[in-house]
Short mmCIF file of C-alpha atoms in Angstrom, two decimals:
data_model
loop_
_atom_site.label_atom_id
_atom_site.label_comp_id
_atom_site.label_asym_id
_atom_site.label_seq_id
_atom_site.Cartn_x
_atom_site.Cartn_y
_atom_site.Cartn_z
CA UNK A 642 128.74 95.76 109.60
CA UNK A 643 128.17 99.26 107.77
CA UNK A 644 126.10 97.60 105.64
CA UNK A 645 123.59 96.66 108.13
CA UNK A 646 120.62 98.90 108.55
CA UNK A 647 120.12 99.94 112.25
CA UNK A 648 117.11 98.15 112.28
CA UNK A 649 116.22 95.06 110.12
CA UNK A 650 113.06 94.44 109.08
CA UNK A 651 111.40 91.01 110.14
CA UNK A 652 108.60 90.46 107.49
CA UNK A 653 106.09 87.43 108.04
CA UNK A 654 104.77 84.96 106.01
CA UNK A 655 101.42 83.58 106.87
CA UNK A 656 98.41 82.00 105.35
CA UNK A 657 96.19 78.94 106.14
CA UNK A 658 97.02 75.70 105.93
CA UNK A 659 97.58 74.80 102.68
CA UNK A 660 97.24 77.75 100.92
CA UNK A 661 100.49 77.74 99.20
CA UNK A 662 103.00 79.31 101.98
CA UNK A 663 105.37 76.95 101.00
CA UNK A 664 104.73 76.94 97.41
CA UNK A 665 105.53 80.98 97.81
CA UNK A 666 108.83 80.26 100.13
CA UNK A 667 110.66 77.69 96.92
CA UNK A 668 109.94 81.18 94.46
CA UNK A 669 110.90 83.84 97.17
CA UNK A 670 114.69 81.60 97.73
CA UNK A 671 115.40 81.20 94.07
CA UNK A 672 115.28 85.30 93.52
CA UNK A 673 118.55 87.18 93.67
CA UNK A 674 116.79 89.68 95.06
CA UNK A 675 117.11 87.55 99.05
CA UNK A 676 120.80 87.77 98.80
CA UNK A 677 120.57 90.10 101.64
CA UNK A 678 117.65 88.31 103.53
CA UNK A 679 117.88 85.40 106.11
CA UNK A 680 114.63 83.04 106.34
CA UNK A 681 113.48 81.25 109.13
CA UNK A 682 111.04 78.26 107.97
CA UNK A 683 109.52 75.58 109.96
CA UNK A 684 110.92 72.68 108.19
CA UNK A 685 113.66 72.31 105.62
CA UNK A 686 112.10 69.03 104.20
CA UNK A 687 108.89 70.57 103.44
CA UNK A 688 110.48 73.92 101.12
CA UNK A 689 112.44 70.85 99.64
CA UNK A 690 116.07 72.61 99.60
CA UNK A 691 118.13 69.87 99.13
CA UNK A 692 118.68 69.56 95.51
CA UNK A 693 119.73 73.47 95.46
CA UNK A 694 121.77 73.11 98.78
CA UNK A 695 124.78 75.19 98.26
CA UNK A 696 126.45 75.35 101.70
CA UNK A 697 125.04 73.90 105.31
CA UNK A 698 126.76 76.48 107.67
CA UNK A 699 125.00 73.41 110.77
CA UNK A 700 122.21 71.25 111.19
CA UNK A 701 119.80 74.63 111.08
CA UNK A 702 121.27 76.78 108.69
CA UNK A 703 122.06 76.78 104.75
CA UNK A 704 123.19 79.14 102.62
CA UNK A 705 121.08 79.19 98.75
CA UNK A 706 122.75 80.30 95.76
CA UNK A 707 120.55 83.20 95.85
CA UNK A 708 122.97 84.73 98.59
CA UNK A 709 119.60 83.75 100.77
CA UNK A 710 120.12 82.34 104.32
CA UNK A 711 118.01 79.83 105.06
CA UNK A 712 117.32 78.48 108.91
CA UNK A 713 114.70 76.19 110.01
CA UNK A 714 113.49 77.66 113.47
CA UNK A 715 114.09 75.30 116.61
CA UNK A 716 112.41 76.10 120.07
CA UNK A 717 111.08 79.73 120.81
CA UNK A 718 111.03 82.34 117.42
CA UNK A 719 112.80 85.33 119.93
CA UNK A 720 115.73 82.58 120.82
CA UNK A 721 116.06 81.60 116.98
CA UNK A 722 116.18 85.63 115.69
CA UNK A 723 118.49 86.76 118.88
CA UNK A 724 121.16 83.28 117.63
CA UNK A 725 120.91 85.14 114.18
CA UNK A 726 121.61 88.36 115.18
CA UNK A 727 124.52 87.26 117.07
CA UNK A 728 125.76 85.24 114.34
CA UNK A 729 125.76 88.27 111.78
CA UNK A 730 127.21 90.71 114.33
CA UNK A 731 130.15 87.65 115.29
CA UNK A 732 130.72 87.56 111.22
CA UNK A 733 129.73 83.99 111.62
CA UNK A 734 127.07 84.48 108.94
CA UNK A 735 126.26 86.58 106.03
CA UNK A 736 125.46 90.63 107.04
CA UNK A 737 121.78 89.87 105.99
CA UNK A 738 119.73 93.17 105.50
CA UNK A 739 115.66 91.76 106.23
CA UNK A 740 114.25 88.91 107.82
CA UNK A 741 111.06 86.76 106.86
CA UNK A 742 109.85 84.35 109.15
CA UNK A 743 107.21 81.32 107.83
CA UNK A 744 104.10 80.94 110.24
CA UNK A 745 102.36 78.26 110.84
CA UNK A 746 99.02 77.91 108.87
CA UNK A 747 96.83 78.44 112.55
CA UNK A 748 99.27 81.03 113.74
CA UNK A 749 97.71 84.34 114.80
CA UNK A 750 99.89 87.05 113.44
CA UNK A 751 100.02 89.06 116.36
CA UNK A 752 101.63 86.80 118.29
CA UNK A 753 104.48 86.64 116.15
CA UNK A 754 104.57 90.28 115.40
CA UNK A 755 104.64 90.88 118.87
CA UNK A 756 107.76 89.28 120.09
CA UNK A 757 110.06 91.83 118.35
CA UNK A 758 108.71 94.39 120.26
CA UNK A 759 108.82 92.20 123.81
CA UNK A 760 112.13 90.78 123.51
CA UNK A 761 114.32 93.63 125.13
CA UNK A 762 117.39 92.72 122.87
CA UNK A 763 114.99 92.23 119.75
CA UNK A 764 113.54 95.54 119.95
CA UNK A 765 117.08 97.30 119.93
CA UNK A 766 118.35 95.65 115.84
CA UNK A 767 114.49 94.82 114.50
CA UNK A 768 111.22 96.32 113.52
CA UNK A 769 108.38 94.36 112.38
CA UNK A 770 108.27 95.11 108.56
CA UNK A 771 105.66 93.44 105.52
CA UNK A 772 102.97 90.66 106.59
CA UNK A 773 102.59 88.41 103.37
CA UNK A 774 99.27 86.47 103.22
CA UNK A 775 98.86 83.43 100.84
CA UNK A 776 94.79 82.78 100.14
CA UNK A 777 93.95 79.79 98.34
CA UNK A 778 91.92 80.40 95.49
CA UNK A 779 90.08 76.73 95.53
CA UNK A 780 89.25 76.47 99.42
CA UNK A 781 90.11 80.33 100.85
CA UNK A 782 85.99 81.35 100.49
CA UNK A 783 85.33 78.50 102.95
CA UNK A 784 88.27 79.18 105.68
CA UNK A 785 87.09 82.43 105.67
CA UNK A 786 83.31 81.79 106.23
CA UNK A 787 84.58 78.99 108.91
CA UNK A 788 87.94 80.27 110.55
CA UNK A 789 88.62 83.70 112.14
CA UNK A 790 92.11 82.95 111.93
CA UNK A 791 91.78 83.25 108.35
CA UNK A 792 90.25 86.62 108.00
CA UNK A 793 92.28 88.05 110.40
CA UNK A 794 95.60 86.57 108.56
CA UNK A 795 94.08 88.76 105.19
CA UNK A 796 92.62 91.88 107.55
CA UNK A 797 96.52 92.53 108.91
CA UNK A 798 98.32 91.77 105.41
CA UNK A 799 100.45 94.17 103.57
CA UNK A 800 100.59 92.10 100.79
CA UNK A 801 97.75 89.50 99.86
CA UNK A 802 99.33 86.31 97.15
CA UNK A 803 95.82 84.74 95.94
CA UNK A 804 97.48 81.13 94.60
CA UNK A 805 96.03 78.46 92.67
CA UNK A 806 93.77 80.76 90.99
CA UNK A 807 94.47 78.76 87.97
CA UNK A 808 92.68 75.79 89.54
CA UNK A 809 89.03 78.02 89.78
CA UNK A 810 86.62 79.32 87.23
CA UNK A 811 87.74 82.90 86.98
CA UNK A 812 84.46 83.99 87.78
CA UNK A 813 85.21 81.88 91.41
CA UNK A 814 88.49 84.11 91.14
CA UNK A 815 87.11 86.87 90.96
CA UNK A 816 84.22 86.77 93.49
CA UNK A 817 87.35 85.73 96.32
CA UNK A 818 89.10 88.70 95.35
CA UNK A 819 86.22 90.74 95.78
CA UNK A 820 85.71 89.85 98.81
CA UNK A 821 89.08 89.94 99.68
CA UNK A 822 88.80 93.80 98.50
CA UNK A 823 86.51 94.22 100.99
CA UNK A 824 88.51 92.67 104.19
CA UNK A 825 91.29 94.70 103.03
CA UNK A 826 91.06 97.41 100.81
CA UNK A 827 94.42 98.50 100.23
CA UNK A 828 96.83 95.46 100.64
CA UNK A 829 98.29 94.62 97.09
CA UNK A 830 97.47 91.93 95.68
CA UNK A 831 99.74 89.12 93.34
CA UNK A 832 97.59 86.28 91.89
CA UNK A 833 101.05 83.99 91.68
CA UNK A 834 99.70 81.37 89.08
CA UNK A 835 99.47 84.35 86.57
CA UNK A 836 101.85 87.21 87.61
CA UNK A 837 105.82 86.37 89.06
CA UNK A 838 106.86 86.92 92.15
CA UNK A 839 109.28 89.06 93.01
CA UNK A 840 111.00 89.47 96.48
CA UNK A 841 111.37 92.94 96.58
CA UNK A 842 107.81 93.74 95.57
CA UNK A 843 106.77 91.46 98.49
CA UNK A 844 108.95 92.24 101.29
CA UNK A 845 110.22 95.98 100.58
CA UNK A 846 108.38 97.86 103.52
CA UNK A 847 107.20 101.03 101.29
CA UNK A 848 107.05 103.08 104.53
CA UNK A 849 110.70 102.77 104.85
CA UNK A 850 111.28 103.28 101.43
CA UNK A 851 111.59 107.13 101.08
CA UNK A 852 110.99 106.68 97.24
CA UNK A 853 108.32 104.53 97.59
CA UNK A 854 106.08 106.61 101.05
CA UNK A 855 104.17 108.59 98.71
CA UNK A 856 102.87 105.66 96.39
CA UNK A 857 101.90 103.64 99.32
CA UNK A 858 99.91 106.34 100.63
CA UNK A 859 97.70 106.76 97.83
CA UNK A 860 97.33 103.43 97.84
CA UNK A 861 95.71 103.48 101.75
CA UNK A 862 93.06 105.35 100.79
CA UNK A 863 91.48 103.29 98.43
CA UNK A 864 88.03 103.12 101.06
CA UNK A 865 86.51 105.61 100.21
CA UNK A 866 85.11 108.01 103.49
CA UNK A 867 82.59 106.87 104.71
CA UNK A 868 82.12 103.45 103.01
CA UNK A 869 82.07 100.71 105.35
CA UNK A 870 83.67 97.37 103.98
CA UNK A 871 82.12 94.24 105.50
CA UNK A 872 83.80 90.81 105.48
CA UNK A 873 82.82 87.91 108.12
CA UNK A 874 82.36 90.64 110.64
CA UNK A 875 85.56 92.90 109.52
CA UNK A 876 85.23 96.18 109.12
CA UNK A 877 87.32 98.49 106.60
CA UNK A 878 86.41 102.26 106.97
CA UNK A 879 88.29 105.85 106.61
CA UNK A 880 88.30 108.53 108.84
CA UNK A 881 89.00 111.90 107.76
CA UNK A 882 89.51 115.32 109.84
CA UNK A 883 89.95 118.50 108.44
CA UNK A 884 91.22 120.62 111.11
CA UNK A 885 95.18 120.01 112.07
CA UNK A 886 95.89 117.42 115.19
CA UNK A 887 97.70 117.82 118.47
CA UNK A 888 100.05 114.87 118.47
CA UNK A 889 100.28 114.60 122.14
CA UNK A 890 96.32 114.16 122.15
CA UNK A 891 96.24 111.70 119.40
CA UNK A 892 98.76 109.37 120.53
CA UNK A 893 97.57 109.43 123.80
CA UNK A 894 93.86 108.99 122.09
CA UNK A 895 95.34 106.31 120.01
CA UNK A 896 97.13 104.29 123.05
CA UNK A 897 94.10 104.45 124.79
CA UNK A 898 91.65 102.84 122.13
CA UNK A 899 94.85 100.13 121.64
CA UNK A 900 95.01 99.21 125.04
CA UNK A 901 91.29 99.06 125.52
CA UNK A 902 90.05 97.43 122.00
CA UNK A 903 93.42 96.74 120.17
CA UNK A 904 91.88 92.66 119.90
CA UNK A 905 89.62 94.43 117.81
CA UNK A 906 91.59 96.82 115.53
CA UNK A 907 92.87 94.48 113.28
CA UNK A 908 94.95 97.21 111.50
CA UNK A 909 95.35 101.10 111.57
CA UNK A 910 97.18 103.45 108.85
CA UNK A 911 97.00 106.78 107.53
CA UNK A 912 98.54 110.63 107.57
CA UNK A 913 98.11 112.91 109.72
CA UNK A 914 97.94 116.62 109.60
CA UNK A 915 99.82 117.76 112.80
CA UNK A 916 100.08 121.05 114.41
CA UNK A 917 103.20 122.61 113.36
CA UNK A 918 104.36 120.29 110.55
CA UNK A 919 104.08 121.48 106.73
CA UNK A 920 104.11 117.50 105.93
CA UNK A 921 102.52 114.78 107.37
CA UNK A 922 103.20 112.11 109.71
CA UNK A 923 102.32 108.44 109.07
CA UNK A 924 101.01 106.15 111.23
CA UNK A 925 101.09 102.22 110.80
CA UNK A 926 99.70 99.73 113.49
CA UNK A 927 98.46 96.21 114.24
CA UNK A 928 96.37 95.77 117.09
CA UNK A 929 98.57 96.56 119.88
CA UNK A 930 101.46 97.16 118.19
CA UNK A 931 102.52 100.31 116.34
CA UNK A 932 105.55 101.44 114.26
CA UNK A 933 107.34 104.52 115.41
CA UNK A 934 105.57 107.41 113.00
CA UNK A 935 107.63 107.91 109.89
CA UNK A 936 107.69 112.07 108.89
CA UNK A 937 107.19 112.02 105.40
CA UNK A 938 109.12 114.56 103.17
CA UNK A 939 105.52 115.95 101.68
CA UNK A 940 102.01 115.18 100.59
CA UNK A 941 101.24 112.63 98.43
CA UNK A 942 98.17 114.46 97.09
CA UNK A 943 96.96 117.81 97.02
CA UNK A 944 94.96 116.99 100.05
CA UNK A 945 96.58 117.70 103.24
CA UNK A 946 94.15 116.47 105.86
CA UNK A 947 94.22 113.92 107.91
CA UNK A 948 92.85 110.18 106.84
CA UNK A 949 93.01 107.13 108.93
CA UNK A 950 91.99 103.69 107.50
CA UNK A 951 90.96 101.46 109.69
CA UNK A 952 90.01 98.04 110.10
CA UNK A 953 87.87 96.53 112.66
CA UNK A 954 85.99 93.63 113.94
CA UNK A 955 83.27 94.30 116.73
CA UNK A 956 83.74 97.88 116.99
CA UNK A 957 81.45 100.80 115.46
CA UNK A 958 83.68 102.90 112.96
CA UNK A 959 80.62 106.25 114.77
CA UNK A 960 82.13 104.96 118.23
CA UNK A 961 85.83 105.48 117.31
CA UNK A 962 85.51 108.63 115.13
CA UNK A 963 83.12 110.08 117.86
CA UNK A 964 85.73 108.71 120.62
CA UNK A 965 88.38 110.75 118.53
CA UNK A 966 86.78 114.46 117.76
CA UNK A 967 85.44 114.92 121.59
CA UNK A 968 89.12 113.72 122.62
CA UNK A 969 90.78 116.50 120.20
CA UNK A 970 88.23 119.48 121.07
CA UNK A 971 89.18 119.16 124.81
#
């Protein structure tokens, strides 16, 4: 079990109902790229294995040609992750490296998100890694006028897959990725009709990927500070100090506004200049939840101050960077 990484990365899939999830999930198996990743999907039938079966390990597990292990998800998601995890450590399955769980199209991501960090065992082998978001480029305009489910699934992505863009006008293309933009600034985003889809591009967590930290912090920081980004009542805004931060007062500043508005901060991300540390310390969050900080090994830019991108629904980005300056001066 060397091979295993201490703790394995459970990446979800979401998106709204038709929107192409499973469209994404028949791509995603054939890459050799998920030799190393086990998939837990709703329904076997509906990803349409059969004809590239290669070997049924029991009624809810296959294993692809891809090296991919593929499980359909029976009961509670905590029971079907802790069966897999005893599996792989009993050598009963393959030593898979990452996880992605398939949503269903009205699922909440938090939810989901959050039983990793519940489940006592969970907690111990996984961390919540990449949230994938499929937006359909014929009907994903409307969802997001009429569903808050919707926005919400593209406000918390880390990766945004516009599909069926080959369907629209690419003017109508364009104007939903636009407005995507402004939900979420810095997610990537594949248009799969026109570009491929690779696994690793999807579900490699660039925060864990030491190679990869300083890339993906550019990429944050795509708001610029002080621009406000407005999308059916989201919020996307930076926050920028100059002056170095007390990590004791920030996390306890940042638990605070979590536990008291974290409904409302649909995501949180950035660098942070801390007191005593020639390199900063990144931050990554979803509503309640946050990862553990990762130390990077330097700057990704020649300026070393803090930034914080947020986004919001129902809060005032003046309330939270007011909130945060009187909370460091004390």
């Amino acid at each position: 079990m060397d091979d295993v990484p201490a703790f394995t990365p459970v990446n979800l899939i979401t998106g709204f109902l038709g929107s192409g999830k499973t469209t994404l999930l028949q791509r995603l198996l054939d890459d050799p790229a998920m030799a190393d990743t086990a998939v837990l999907i709703n329904e076997f039938g509906e990803v349409g294995l059969d004809h590239h079966l290669l070997d049924r390990i029991d009624d809810t597990m296959v294993l692809l040609p891809s090296g991919c292990l593929c499980c359909t998800i029976r009961g509670e998601l905590s029971a079907a992750i802790r069966d897999l995890h005893g599996r792989r450590e009993r050598g009963e399955v393959p030593p898979f490296r990452r996880l992605a769980v398939e949503s269903t199209g009205l699922a909440d991501p938090f939810p989901i998100l959050s039983t990793v960090q519940a489940d006592p065992v969970l907690r111990h082998h996984f961390r919540w890694g990449n949230i994938v978001t499929t937006i359909d480029a014929v009907n994903g305009g409307s969802q997001l006028d009429r569903r808050p489910e919707s926005v919400k699934q593209a406000a918390v992505a880390d990766r945004l897959v516009l599909t069926k863009s080959d369907l629209v006008t690419g003017a109508q293309a364009e104007a939903l990725v636009a407005r995507l933009r402004t939900i979420n600034p810095s997610a990537p985003l594949v248009r799969a009709a026109e570009e491929p889809i690779r696994a690793d591009a999807l579900l490699a967590h660039d925060l864990f990927a030491a190679s990869a930290r300083a890339e993906a912090a550019r990429r944050w920081f795509t708001v610029e500070e002080g621009a406000q980004a407005h999308g059916a009542g989201v919020q996307a805004f930076v926050l920028a100090l100059d002056e170095t931060v007390d990590w004791t007062r920030f996390g306890l500043w940042l638990t605070m506004l979590l536990n008291r508005h974290g409904e409302k901060v649909l995501r949180v991300k950035g660098m942070l200049n801390v007191e005593g540390s020639d390199a900063p310390v990144a931050i990554h969050g979803v509503q309640y939840l946050v990862h553990p900080p990762v130390h990077m090994a330097a700057w990704p830019d020649d300026e070393r101050r803090s930034r914080l991108v947020f986004i919001v629904d129902g809060l005032e980005p003046a309330a939270i960077e007011g909130s945060l300056r009187a909370f460091l001066r004390r």
